[in-house]
Coordinates of C-alpha atoms in Angstrom, one line a residue:
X1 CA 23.4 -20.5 -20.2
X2 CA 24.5 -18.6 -17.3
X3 CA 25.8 -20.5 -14.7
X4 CA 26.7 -17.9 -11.9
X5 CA 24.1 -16.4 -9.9
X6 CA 23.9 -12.2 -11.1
X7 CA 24.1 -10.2 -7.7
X8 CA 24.2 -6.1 -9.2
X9 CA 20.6 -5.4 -9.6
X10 CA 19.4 -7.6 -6.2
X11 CA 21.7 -5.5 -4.0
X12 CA 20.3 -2.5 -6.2
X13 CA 16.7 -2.9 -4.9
X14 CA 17.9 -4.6 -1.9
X15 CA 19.5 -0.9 -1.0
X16 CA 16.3 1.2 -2.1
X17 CA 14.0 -1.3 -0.3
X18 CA 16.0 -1.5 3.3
X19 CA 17.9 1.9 3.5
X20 CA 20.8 0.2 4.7
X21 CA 24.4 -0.7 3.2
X22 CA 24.9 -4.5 3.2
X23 CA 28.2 -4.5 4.5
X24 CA 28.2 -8.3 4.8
X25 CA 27.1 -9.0 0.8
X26 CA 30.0 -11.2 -0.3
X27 CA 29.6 -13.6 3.0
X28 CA 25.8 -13.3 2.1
X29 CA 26.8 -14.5 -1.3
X30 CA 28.5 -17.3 -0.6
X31 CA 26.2 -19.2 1.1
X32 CA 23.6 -18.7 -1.5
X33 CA 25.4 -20.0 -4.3
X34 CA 26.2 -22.7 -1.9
X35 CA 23.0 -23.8 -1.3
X36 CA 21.6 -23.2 -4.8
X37 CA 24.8 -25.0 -6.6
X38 CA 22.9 -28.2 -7.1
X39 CA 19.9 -26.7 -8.3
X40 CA 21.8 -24.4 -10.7
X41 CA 23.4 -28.6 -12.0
X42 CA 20.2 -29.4 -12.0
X43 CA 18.7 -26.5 -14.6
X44 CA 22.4 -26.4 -16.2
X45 CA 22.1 -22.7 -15.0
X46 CA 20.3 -20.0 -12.8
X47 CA 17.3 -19.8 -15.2
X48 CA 15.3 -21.9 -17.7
X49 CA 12.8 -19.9 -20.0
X50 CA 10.5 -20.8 -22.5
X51 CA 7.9 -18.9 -24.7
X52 CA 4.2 -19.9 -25.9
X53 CA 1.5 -18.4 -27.1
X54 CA -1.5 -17.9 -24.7
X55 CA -4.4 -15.6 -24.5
X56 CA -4.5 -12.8 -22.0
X57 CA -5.8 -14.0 -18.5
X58 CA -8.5 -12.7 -16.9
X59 CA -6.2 -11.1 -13.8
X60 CA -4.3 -9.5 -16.6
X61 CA -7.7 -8.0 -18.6
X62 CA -8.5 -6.1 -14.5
X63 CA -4.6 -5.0 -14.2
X64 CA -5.0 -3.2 -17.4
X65 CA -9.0 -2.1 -17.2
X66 CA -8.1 -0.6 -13.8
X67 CA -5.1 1.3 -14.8
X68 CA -6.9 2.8 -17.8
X69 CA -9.9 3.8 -15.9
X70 CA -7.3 5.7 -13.7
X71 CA -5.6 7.8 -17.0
X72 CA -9.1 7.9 -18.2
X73 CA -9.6 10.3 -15.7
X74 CA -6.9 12.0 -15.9
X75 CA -7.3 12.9 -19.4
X76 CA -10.9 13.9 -18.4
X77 CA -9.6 16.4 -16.3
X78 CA -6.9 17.7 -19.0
X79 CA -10.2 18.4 -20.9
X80 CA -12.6 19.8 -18.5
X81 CA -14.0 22.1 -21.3
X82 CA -15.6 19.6 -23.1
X83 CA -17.9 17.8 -20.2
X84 CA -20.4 19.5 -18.5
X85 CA -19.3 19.7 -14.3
X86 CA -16.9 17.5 -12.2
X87 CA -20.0 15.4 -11.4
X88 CA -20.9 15.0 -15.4
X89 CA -17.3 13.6 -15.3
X90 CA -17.7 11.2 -12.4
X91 CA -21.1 9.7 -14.0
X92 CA -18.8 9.2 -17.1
X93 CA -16.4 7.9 -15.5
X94 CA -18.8 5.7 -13.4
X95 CA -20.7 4.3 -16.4
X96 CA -17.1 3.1 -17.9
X97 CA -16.7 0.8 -15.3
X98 CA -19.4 -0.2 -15.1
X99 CA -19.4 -0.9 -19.0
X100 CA -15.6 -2.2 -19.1
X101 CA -16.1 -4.7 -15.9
X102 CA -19.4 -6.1 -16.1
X103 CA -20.6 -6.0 -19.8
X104 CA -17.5 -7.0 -21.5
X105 CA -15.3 -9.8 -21.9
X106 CA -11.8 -10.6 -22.8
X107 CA -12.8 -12.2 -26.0
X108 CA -14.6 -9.1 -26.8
X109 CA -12.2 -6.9 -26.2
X110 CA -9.8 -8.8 -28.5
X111 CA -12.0 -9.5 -31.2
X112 CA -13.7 -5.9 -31.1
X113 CA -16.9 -7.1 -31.2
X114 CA -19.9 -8.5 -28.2
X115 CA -18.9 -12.0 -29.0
X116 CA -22.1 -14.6 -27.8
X117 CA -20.2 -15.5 -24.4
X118 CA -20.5 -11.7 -23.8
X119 CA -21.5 -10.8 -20.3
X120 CA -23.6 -8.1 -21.5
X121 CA -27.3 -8.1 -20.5
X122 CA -29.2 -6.8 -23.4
X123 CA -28.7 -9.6 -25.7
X124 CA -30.0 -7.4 -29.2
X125 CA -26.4 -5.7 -29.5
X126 CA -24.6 -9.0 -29.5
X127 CA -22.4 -8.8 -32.4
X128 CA -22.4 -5.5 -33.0
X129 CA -19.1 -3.8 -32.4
X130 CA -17.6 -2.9 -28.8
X131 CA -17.8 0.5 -30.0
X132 CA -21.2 0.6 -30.9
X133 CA -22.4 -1.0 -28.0
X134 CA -21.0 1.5 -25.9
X135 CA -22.6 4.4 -27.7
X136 CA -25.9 2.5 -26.8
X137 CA -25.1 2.3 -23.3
X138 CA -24.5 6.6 -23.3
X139 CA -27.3 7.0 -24.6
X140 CA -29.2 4.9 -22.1
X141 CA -27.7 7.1 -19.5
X142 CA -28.1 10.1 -21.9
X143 CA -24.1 10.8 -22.4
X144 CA -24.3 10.1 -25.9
X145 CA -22.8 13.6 -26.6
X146 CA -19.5 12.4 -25.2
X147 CA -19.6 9.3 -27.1
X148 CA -17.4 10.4 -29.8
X149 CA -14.8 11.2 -27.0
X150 CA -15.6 8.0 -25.0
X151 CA -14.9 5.5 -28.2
X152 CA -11.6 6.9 -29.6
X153 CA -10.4 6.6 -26.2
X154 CA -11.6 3.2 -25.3
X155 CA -9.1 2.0 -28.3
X156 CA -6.1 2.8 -26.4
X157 CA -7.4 0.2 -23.6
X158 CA -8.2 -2.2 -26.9
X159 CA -5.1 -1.8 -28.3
X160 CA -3.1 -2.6 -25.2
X161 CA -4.8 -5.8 -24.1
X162 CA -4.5 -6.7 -28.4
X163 CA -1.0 -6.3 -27.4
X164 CA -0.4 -8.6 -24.2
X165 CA -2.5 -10.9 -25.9
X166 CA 0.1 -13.7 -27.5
X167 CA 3.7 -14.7 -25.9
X168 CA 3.9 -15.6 -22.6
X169 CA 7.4 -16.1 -21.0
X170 CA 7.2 -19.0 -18.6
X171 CA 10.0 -19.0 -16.5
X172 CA 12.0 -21.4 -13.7
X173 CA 14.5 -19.3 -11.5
X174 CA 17.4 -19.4 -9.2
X175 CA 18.2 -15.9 -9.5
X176 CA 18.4 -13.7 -6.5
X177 CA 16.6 -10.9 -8.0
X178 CA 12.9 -13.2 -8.7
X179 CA 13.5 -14.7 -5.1
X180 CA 13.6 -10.7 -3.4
X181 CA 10.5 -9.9 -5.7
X182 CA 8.5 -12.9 -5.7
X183 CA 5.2 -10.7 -5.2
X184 CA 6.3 -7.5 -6.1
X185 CA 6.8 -6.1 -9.9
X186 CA 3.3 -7.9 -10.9
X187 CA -0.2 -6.7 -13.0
X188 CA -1.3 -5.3 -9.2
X189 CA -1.6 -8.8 -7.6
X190 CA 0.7 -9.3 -4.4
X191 CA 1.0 -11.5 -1.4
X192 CA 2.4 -11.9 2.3
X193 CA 5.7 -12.6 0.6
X194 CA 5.9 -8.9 -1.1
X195 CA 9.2 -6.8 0.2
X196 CA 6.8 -4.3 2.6
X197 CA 4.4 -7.4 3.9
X198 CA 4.8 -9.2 6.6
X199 CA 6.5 -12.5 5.2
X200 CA 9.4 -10.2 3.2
X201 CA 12.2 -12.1 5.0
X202 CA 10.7 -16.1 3.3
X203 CA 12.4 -14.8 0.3
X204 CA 15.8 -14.2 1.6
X205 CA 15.1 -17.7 3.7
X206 CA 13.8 -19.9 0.6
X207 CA 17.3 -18.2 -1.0
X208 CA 19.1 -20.0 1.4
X209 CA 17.7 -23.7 1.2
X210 CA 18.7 -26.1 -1.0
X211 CA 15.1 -27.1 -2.6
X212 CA 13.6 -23.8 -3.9
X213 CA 13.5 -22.2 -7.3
X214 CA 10.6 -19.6 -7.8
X215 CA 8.2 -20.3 -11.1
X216 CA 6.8 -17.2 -12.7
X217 CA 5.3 -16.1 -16.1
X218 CA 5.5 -12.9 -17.5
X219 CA 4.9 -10.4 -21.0
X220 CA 6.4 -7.8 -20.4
X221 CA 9.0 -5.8 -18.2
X222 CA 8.5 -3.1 -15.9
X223 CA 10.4 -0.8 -13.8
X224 CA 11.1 -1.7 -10.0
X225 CA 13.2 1.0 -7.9
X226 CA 15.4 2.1 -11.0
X227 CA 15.6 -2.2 -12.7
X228 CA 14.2 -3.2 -15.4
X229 CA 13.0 -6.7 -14.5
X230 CA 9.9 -9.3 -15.6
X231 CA 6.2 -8.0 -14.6
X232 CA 4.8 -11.0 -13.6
X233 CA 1.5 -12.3 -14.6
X234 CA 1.9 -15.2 -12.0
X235 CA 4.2 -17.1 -9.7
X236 CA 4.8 -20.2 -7.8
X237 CA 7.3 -21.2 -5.2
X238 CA 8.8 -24.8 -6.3
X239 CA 10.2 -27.4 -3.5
X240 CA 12.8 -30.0 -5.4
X241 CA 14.2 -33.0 -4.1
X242 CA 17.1 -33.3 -6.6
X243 CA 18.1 -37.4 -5.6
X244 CA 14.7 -38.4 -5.6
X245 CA 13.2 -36.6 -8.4
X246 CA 10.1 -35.0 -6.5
X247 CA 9.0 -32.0 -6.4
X248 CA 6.3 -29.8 -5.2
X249 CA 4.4 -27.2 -6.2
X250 CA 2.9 -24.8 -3.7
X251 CA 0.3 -22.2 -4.3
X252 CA -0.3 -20.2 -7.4
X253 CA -0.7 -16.3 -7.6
X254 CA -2.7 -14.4 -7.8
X255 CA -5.1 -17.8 -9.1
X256 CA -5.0 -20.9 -10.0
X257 CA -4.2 -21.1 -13.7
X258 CA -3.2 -25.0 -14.5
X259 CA -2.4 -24.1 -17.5
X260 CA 0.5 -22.1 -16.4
X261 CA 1.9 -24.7 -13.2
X262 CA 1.5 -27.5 -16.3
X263 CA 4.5 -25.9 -18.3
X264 CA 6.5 -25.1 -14.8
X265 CA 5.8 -29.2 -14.3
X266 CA 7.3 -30.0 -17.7
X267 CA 10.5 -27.4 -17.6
X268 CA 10.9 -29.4 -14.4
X269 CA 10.7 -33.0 -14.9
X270 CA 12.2 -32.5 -18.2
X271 CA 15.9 -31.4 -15.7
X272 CA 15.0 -34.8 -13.5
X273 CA 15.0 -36.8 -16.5
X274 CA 18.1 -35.9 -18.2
X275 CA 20.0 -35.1 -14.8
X276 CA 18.9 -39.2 -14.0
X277 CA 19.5 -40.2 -17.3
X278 CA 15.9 -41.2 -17.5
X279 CA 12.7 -41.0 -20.1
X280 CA 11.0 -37.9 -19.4
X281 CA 7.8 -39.9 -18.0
X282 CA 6.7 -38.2 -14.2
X283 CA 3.6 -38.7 -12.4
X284 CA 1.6 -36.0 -10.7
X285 CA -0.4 -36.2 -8.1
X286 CA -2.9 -33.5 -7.2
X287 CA -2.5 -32.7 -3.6
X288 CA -5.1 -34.1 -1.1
X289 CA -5.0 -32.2 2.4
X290 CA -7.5 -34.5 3.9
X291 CA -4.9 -37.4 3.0
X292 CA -1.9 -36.3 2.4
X293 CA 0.6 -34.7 4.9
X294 CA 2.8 -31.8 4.2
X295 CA 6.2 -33.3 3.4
X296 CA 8.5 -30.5 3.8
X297 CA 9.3 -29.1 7.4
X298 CA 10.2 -25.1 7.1
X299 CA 12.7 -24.5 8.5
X300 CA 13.3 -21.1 9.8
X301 CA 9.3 -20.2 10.0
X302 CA 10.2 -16.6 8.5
X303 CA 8.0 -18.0 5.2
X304 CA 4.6 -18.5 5.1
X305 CA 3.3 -21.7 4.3
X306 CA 1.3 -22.2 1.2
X307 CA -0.1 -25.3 1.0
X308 CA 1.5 -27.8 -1.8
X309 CA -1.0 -27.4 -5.1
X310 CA -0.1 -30.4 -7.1
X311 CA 3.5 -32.2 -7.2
X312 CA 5.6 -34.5 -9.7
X313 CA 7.8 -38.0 -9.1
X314 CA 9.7 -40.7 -11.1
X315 CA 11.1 -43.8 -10.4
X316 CA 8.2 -45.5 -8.7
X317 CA 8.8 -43.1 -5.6
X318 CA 6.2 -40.6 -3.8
X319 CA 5.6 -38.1 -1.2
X320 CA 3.4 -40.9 0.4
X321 CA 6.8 -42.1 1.2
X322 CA 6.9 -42.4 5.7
X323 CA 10.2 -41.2 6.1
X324 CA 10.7 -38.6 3.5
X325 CA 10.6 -35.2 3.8
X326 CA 12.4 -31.6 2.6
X327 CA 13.7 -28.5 4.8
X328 CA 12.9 -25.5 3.3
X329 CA 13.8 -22.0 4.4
X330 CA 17.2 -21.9 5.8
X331 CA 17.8 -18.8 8.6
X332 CA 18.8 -16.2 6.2
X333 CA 22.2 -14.1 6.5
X334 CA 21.3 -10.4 7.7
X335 CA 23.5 -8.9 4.9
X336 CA 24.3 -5.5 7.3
X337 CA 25.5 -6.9 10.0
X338 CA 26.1 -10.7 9.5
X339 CA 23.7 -11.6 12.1
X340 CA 20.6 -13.5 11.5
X341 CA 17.4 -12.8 10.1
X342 CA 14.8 -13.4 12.7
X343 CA 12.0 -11.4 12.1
X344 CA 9.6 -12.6 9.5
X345 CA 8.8 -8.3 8.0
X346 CA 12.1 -7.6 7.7
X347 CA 15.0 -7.8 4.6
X348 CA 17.2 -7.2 8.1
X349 CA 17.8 -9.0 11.6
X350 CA 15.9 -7.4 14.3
X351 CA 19.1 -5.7 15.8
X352 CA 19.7 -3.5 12.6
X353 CA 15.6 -3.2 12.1
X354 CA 15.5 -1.7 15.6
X355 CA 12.8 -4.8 16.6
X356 CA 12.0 -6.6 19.8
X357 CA 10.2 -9.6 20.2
X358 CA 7.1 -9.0 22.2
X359 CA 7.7 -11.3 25.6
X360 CA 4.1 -13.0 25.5
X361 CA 3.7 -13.8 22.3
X362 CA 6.6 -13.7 20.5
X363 CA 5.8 -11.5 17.7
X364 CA 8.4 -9.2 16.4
X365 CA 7.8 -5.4 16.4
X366 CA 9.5 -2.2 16.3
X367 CA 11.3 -0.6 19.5
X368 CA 9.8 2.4 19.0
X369 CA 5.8 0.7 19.6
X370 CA 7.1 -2.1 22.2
X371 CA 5.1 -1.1 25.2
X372 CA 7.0 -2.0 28.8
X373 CA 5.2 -4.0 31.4
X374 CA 5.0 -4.2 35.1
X375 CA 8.1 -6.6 34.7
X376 CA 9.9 -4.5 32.7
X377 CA 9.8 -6.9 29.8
X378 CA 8.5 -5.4 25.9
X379 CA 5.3 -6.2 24.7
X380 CA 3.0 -5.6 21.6
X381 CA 0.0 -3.8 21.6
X382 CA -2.0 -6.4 21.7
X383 CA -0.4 -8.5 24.5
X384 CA -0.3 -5.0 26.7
X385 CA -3.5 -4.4 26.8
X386 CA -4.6 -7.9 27.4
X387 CA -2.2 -8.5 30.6
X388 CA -1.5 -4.5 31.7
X389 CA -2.8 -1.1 32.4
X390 CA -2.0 2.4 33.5
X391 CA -3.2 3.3 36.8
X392 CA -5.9 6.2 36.5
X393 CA -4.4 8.6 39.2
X394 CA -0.2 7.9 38.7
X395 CA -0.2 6.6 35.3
X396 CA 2.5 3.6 36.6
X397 CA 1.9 0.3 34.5
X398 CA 0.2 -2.3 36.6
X399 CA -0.8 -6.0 36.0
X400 CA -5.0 -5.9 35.2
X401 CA -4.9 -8.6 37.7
X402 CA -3.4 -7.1 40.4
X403 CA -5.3 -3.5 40.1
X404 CA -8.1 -2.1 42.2
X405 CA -10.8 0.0 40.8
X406 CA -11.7 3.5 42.0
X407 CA -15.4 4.4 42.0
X408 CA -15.2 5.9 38.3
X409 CA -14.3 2.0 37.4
X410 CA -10.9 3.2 36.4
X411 CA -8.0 0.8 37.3
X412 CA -5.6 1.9 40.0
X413 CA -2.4 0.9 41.7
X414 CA -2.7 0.0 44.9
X415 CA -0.7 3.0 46.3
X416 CA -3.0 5.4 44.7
X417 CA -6.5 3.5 45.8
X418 CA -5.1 3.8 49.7
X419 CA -4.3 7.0 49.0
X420 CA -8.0 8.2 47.3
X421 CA -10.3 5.7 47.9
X422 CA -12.0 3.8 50.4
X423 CA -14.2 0.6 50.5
X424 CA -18.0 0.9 52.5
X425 CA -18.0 -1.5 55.5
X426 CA -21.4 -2.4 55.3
X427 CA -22.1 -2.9 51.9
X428 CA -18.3 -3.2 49.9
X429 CA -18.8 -0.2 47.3
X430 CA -15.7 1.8 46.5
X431 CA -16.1 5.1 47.3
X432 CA -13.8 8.3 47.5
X433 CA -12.1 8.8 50.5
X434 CA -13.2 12.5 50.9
X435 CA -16.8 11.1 50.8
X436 CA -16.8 8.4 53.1
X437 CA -18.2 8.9 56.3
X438 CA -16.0 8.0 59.0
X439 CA -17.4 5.9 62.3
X440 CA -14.1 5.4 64.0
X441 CA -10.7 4.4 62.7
X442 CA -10.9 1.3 61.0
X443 CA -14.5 2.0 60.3
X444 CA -16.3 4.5 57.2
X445 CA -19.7 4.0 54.9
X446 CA -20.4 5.6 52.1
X447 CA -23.5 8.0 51.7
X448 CA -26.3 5.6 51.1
X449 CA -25.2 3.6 54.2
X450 CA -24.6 6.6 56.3
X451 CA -28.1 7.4 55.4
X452 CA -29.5 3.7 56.0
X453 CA -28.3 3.1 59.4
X454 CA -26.7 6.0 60.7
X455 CA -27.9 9.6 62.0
X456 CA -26.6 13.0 63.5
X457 CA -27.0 13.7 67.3
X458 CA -28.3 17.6 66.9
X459 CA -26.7 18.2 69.9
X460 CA -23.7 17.3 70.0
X461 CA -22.5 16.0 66.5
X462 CA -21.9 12.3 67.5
X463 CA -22.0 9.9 64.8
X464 CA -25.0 7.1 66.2
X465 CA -26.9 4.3 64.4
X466 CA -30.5 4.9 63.9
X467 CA -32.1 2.0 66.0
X468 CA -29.8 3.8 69.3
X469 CA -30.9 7.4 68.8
X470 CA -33.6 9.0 71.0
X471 CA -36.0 11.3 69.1
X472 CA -37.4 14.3 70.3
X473 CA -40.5 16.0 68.2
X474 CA -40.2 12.3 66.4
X475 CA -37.3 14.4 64.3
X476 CA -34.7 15.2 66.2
X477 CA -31.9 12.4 66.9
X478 CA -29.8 12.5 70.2
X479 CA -27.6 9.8 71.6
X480 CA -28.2 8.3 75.0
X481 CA -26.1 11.2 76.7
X482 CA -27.9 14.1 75.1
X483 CA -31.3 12.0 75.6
X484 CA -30.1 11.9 79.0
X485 CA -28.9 15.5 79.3
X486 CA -32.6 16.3 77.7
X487 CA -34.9 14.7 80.1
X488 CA -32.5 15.7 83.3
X489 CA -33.3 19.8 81.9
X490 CA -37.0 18.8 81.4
X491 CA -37.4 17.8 84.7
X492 CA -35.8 20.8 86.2
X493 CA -38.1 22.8 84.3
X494 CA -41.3 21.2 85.6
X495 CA -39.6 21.7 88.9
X496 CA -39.1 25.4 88.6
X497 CA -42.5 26.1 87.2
X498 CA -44.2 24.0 90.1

């Protein structure tokens, strides 16, 4: 059994995935194997497999349904002659899925026949053959001239899924390669942990601690970025606690299937028991979250958390136990530079990613969408527009706390809104500077006030409140020294006519 850890095809994909020459590979190395070297004693190498037989799963029946509706159409259009228009084709094509996803079963498919635990609705054609049953549904939807076409090609999706059904590889690793691709290389499932999602970098960390192996179960192999390497059917990180025989078993993907965890369970207790020296006789315990704590503490929090599922223990001891707990996911070793891996998206450290850490919240993002705020620190989108804006007139950045509003209820900096806009004196609107009407220095109102309590004098052009203008004809303002001026010429008229 092998007993070193194999690094070519990792640093392969590694390359492909990141862009970037891992300069510091053989330092990044080293402290794997350190960490994993008592797991690797434990297993008596980097990998346990074993084989069983085991029907195809219902996660693997979509994978394959959804990637032959796909060549289906494909090989509709390599033989537009024979259907009617495009849309004939996309009714077709339509009525297949339909038929494939909701009328049939895996136990149909395999057996070639509408077994009794069919899902289909008419319950007359159970037992007939797939085949015939699909001829029926055509000619519900009056396609039956393409059944013919339809039927011979429907056994290439019945052949492959006769195929995967049997051997399943069930597998316990330590190998760098199923740690990088924990949730990539699959039948279409993926997680947070997949290389491009934003927990790529808990791989790299789980490869660093001294508790995890990664569980998967495969058929077949696959091509990923130029490697051949497992397609997995499902997965499972794994938390060991080599001196006190416990481990735990997080979250399954994509579903739950005890069936699979169970032989994970036995591949492991079966490595406690001989590496103790002890019958092969664990207990599990199905995890409670109501009552049970989560007794392992990760470490570098560049993993996401999946909940433990169900976990195993000998020698009388348990999780339950007050004081015990395990570290998971060491700080990872940026293989480019030798720095460390900080950001939780990234196979790099922020340095060589070009990342910042946004200065609210801590998120890591890229340099190039970091936004700068009034304090010159970098922040994510999100954190920008909750704390800053640009002001409407200069465009400088401005805490939404400390900015004004102009009358278009734009934000401005306070430069700008002394510069354009004014605030009424009698009744505190904003208004524009160029429409506010001035009654001394230190005093202006906008039009609606002007209008309210101030008037014209006709004469001369002096601003005046209403209640202190004289009117003459009842619509004609003055102030007091016009009035004045007024009566004093109205008097000198009378005088002259007399």
């Amino acid at each position: 059994m092998e007993q070193n850890l194999r690094w070519e095809d990792f640093w392969h994909i590694y390359k492909a995935v990141t862009g970037m020459e891992p300069k510091y590979r053989r330092d990044f190395e080293e402290e794997v194997e350190s960490a994993k070297s008592k797991l690797i004693k434990l297993f008596k190498g980097t990998r346990i497999e074993i084989e069983k037989e085991l029907e195809i799963s219902k996660e693997e029946a979509k994978f394959e349904i959804r990637n032959y509706l796909d060549e289906l159409w494909e090989r509709m259009e390599r033989k537009q002659t024979l259907f009617a228009s495009t849309g004939t084709m996309k009714e077709i094509h339509e009525t297949m899925a339909f038929f494939l996803r909701f009328h049939i079963s895996n136990e149909d498919f395999i057996s070639g026949y509408i077994t009794e635990k069919s899902p289909i609705a008419v319950k007359e054609i159970r037992g007939v053959k797939i085949s015939k049953a699909l001829r029926m549904v055509l000619k519900e939807k009056n396609l039956e001239q393409y059944a013919d076409f339809l039927i011979q090609d429907l056994s290439i999706l019945q052949q492959k899924l006769k195929t995967d059904n049997g051997k399943v590889k069930f597998v316990i690793s330590i190998e760098p390669i199923n740690f990088l691709l924990a949730s990539n290389a699959t039948t279409g499932w993926s997680s947070c942990h997949a290389v491009n999602r934003e927990h790529a970098a808990g791989n790299l960390s789980y490869l660093f601690d001294h508790h995890t192996a990664v569980a998967y179960a495969y058929r077949k192999t696959m091509e990923f970025s130029g490697v051949e390497v497992p397609q997995k059917i499902w997965r499972q990180w794994v938390f060991i606690d080599i001196e006190n025989a416990v481990a735990l078993f997080q979250r399954q993907y994509p579903t739950e299937i005890e069936i699979y965890s169970k032989e994970i369970r036995s591949i492991v207790g079966n490595a406690f028991a001989e590496y103790h020296n002890i019958k092969p006789k664990w207990k599990k315990g199905n995890w409670n979250e109501e009552k049970d704590e989560c007794y392992y503490y990760n470490e570098a929090e560049l993993a996401y958390s999946d909940p433990t599922d169900t976990y195993i223990y000998f020698k009388g001891f348990s999780p339950s136990k007050d004081d015990w707990f395990m570290t998971v996911g060491e700080i990872p070793l940026c293989p480019v530079c030798g720095g460390e891996i900080n950001v939780p998206s990234q196979l790099i450290c922020s340095n060589c990613a070009g990342y910042v850490q946004c200065a609210e919240c801590g998120r890591w993002i890229s340099e190039d969408d970091a936004n700068h705020g009034a304090d010159n620190n970098l922040y994510c989108d999100g954190c920008f527009i909750r704390y800053f804006t640009n002001c409407a007139h200069c465009g400088e950045v401005i805490w939404k706390e400390d900015a004004l509003y102009n009358p278009d209820e734009e934000y401005v900096c306070e430069d700008c809104f002394k510069k354009h806009c004014r605030v009424c004196s009698s009744c505190g609107y904003v208004i524009w500077k160029e429409e506010a009407h001035y009654i001394d220095d230190d005093y202006f109102v906008c039009e609606n006030c002007f209008k309210k309590y101030y008037t014209t004098c006709t004469e001369c052009g002096e601003i005046i409140k209403t209640y202190d203008a004289y009117y003459i004809n009842d619509d004609v303002p003055l102030c007091e020294t016009c009035y004045n001026e007024w009566l004093k010429n109205q008097k000198e008229k009378k005088k002259a006519v007399i």
